[in-house]
XYZ file of C-alpha atoms in Angstrom:
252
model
C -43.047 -16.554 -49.397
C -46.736 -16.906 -49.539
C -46.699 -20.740 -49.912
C -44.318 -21.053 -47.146
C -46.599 -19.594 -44.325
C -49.444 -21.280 -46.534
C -47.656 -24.210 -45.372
C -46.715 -23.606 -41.901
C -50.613 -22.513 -41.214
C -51.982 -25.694 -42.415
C -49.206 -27.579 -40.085
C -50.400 -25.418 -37.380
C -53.902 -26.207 -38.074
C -53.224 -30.150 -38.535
C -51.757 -30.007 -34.909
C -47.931 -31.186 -36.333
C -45.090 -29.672 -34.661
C -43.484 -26.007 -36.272
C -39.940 -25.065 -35.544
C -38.907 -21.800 -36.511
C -35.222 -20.955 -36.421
C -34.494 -17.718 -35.299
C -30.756 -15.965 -35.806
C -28.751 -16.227 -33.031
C -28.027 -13.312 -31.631
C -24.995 -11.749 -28.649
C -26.943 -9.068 -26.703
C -23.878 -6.961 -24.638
C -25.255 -6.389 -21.134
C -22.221 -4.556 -19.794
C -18.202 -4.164 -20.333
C -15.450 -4.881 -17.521
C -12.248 -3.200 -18.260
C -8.880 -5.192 -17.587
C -6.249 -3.594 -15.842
C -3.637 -6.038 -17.070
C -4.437 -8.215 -19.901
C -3.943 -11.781 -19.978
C -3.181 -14.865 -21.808
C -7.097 -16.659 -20.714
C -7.235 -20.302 -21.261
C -10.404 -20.779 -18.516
C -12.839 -18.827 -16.930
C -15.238 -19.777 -14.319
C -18.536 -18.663 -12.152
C -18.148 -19.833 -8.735
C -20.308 -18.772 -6.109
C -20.653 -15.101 -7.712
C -16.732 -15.012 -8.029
C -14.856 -15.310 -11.352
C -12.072 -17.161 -11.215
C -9.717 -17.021 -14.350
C -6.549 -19.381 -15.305
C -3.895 -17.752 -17.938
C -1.181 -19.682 -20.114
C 2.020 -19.740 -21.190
C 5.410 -21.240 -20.454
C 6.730 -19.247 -17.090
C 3.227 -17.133 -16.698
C 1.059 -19.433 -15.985
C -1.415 -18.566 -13.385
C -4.966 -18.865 -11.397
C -6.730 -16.196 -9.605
C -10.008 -14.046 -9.199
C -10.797 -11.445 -11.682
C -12.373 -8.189 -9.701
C -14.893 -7.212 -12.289
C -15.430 -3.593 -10.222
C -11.680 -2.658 -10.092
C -10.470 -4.972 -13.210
C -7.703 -6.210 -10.931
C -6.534 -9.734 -11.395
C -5.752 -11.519 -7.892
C -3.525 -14.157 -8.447
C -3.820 -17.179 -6.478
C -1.482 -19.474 -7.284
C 1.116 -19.992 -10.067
C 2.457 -22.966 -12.387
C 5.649 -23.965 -12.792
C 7.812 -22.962 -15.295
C 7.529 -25.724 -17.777
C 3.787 -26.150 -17.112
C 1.073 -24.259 -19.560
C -2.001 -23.757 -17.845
C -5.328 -24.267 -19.875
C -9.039 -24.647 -19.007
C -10.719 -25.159 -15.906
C -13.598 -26.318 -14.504
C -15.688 -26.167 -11.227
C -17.805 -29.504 -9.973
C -19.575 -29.026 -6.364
C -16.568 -30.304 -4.529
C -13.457 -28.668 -6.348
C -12.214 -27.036 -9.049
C -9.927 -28.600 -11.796
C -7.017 -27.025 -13.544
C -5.620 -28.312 -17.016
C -2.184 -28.230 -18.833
C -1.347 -28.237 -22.277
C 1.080 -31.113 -23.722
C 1.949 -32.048 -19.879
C -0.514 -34.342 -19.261
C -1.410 -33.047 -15.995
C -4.138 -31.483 -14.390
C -4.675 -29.669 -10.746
C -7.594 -30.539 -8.828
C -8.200 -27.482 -6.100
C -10.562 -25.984 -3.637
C -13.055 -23.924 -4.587
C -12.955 -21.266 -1.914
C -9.075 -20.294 -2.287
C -7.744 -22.368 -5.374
C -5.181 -24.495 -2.856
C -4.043 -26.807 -4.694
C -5.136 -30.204 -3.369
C -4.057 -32.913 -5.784
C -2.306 -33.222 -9.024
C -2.874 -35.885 -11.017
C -1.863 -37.282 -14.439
C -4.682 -37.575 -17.714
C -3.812 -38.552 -21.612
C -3.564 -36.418 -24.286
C -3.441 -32.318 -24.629
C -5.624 -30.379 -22.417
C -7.187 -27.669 -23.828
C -10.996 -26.989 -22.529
C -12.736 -28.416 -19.851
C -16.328 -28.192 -18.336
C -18.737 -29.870 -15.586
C -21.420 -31.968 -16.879
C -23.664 -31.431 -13.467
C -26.605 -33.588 -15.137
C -24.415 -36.560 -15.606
C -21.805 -36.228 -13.314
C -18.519 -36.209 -15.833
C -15.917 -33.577 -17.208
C -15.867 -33.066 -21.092
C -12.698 -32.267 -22.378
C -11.514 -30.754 -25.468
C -8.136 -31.351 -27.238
C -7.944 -28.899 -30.120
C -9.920 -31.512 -32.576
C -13.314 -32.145 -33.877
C -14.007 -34.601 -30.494
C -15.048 -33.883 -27.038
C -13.858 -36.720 -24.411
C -15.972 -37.665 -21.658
C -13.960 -38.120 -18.246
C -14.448 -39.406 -14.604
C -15.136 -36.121 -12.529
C -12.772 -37.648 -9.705
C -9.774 -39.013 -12.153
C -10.578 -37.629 -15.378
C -10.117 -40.963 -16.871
C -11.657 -40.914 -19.989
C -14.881 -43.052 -20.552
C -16.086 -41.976 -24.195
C -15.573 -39.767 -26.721
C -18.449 -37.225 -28.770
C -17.425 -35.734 -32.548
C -18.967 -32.329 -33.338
C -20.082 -31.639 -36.426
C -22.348 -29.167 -38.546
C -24.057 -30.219 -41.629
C -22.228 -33.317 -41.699
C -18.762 -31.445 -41.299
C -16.408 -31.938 -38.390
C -16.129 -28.278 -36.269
C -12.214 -28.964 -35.467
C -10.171 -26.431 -33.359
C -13.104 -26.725 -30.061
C -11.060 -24.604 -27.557
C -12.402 -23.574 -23.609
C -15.694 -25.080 -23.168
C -18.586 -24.396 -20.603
C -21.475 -26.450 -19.917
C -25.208 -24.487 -19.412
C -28.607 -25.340 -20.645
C -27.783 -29.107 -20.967
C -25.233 -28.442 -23.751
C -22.013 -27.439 -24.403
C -20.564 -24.036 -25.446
C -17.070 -23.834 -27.043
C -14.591 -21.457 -28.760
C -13.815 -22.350 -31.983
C -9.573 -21.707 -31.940
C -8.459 -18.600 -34.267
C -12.269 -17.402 -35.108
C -15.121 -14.969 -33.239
C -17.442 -18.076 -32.912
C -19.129 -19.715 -30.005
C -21.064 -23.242 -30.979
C -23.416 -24.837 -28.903
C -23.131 -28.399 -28.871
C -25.613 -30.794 -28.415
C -24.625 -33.604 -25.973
C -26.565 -36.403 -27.313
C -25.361 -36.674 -30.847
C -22.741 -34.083 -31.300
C -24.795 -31.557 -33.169
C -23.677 -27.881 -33.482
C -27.039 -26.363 -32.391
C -26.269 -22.815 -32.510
C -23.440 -20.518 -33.712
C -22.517 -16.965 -32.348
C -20.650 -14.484 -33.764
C -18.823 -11.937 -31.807
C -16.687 -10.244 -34.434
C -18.808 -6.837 -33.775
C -17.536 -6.830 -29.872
C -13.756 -7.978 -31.120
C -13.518 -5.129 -33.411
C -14.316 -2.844 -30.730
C -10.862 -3.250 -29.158
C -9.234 -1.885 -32.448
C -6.450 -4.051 -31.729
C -4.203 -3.357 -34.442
C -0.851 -5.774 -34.091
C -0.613 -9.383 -36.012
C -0.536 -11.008 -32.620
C -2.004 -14.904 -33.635
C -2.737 -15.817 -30.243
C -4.710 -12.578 -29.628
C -8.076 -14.498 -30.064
C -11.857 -14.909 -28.434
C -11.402 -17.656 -25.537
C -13.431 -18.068 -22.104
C -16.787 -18.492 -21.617
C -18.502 -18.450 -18.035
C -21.455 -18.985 -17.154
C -23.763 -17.082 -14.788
C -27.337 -17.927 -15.121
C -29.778 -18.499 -18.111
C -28.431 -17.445 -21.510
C -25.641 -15.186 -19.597
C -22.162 -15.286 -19.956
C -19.015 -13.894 -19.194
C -16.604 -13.633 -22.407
C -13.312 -12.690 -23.054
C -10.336 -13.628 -25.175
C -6.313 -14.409 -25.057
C -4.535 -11.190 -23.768
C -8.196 -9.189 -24.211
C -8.360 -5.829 -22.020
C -11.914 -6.652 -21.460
C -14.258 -9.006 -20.352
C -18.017 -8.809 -21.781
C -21.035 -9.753 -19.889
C -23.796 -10.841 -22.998
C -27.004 -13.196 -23.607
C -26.589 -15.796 -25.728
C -30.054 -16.748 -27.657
């Protein structure tokens, strides 16, 4: 242990760059109790509101989430045989994806009126704003983020994510903040934070400590950690699939 600060002092003193990595850590700034849980697939910051999109075959739905009363205020709903997943907000709209459907809603941001609705390729599964360069990533349940058009969600390029040299399949709802991108990692606790220029997982958190606070005690496998919002800095909204809560915590 000596040796090793030994070393980093005489780096220090030579003027070369130290990096010291730090464990990531959740710090829980408050708890909002749900009134009706829901199946989240996306969850959104706009203007001070939180907007929230659930899933499922005949349930799903879009709406604002009252974090004072816990009451969900649906806006709008999908059609039957349309599975609502992630969302996104860019300054003009707000997008809406589906599952195996191949389509996605674009809507206004100040009701969630659906405007337009428009056809992509491939699964939908997460999507988030890139407000630096001006395009959507998408995820699709693999180990690759797709870049899209923020107007037709064409797809223009495509990112892998790996850690150590492995491939993190399974990214779920993303959320761009801090020039990166934070995902759920399907059927774990974990948030990653992606690097944008060569796919790096940068960080990893683990929420398992606020998951086994709900004491949830059925077998339920879609009862899992997904939604991430953004608010400012390292803050974040978080919740999960049919969660009776939604956590406000810093990320660092």
């Amino acid at each position: 242990m000596k040796d090793r600060y030994k070393s980093l002092f005489l780096l220090w003193i030579l003027g070369m760059p130290v990096t010291v990595q730090a464990a990531d850590s959740v710090v829980l700034i408050n708890r909002y109790p749900i009134n009706e849980p829901v199946f989240t697939q996306g969850l959104e910051v706009i203007e001070n509101r939180l907007v929230l999109g659930t899933g499922l075959y005949g349930e799903s739905e879009i709406g604002w989430i009252d974090l004072e009363t816990g009451d969900f205020q649906v806006q709008d709903q999908l059609d039957d045989n349309y599975f609502g997943e992630g969302l996104t907000a860019t300054t003009d709209y707000l997008w809406q994806f589906t599952w195996r459907e191949e389509k996605a809603y674009k809507r206004s941001l100040d009701d969630l009126t659906l405007l337009e609705e428009i056809t992509f390729d491939g699964d939908g599964w997460g999507m988030a704003y890139d407000e630096k360069a001006d395009v959507i990533w998408t995820s699709d349940g693999s180990a690759q983020l797709t870049k899209r058009d923020p107007e037709t969600l064409v797809a223009l390029d495509t990112l892998t994510v790996t850690q150590n040299n492995q491939m993190i399949e399974r990214l779920n709802e993303l959320e761009y903040a801090n020039e990166a991108i934070y995902a759920n990692v399907w059927q774990t606790n974990k948030i990653v934070k992606i690097n944008l220029q060569d796919g790096q997982v940068e960080q990893v958190w683990d929420l398992t400590d606020l998951v086994e606070e709900l004491h949830v005690t059925d077998a339920n496998p879609d009862r899992v950690l997904n939604g991430i919002a953004h608010i400012e800095g390292n803050r974040f909204y978080v919740t999960g699939k049919l969660f009776p809560i939604i956590w406000e915590v810093e990320l660092t």
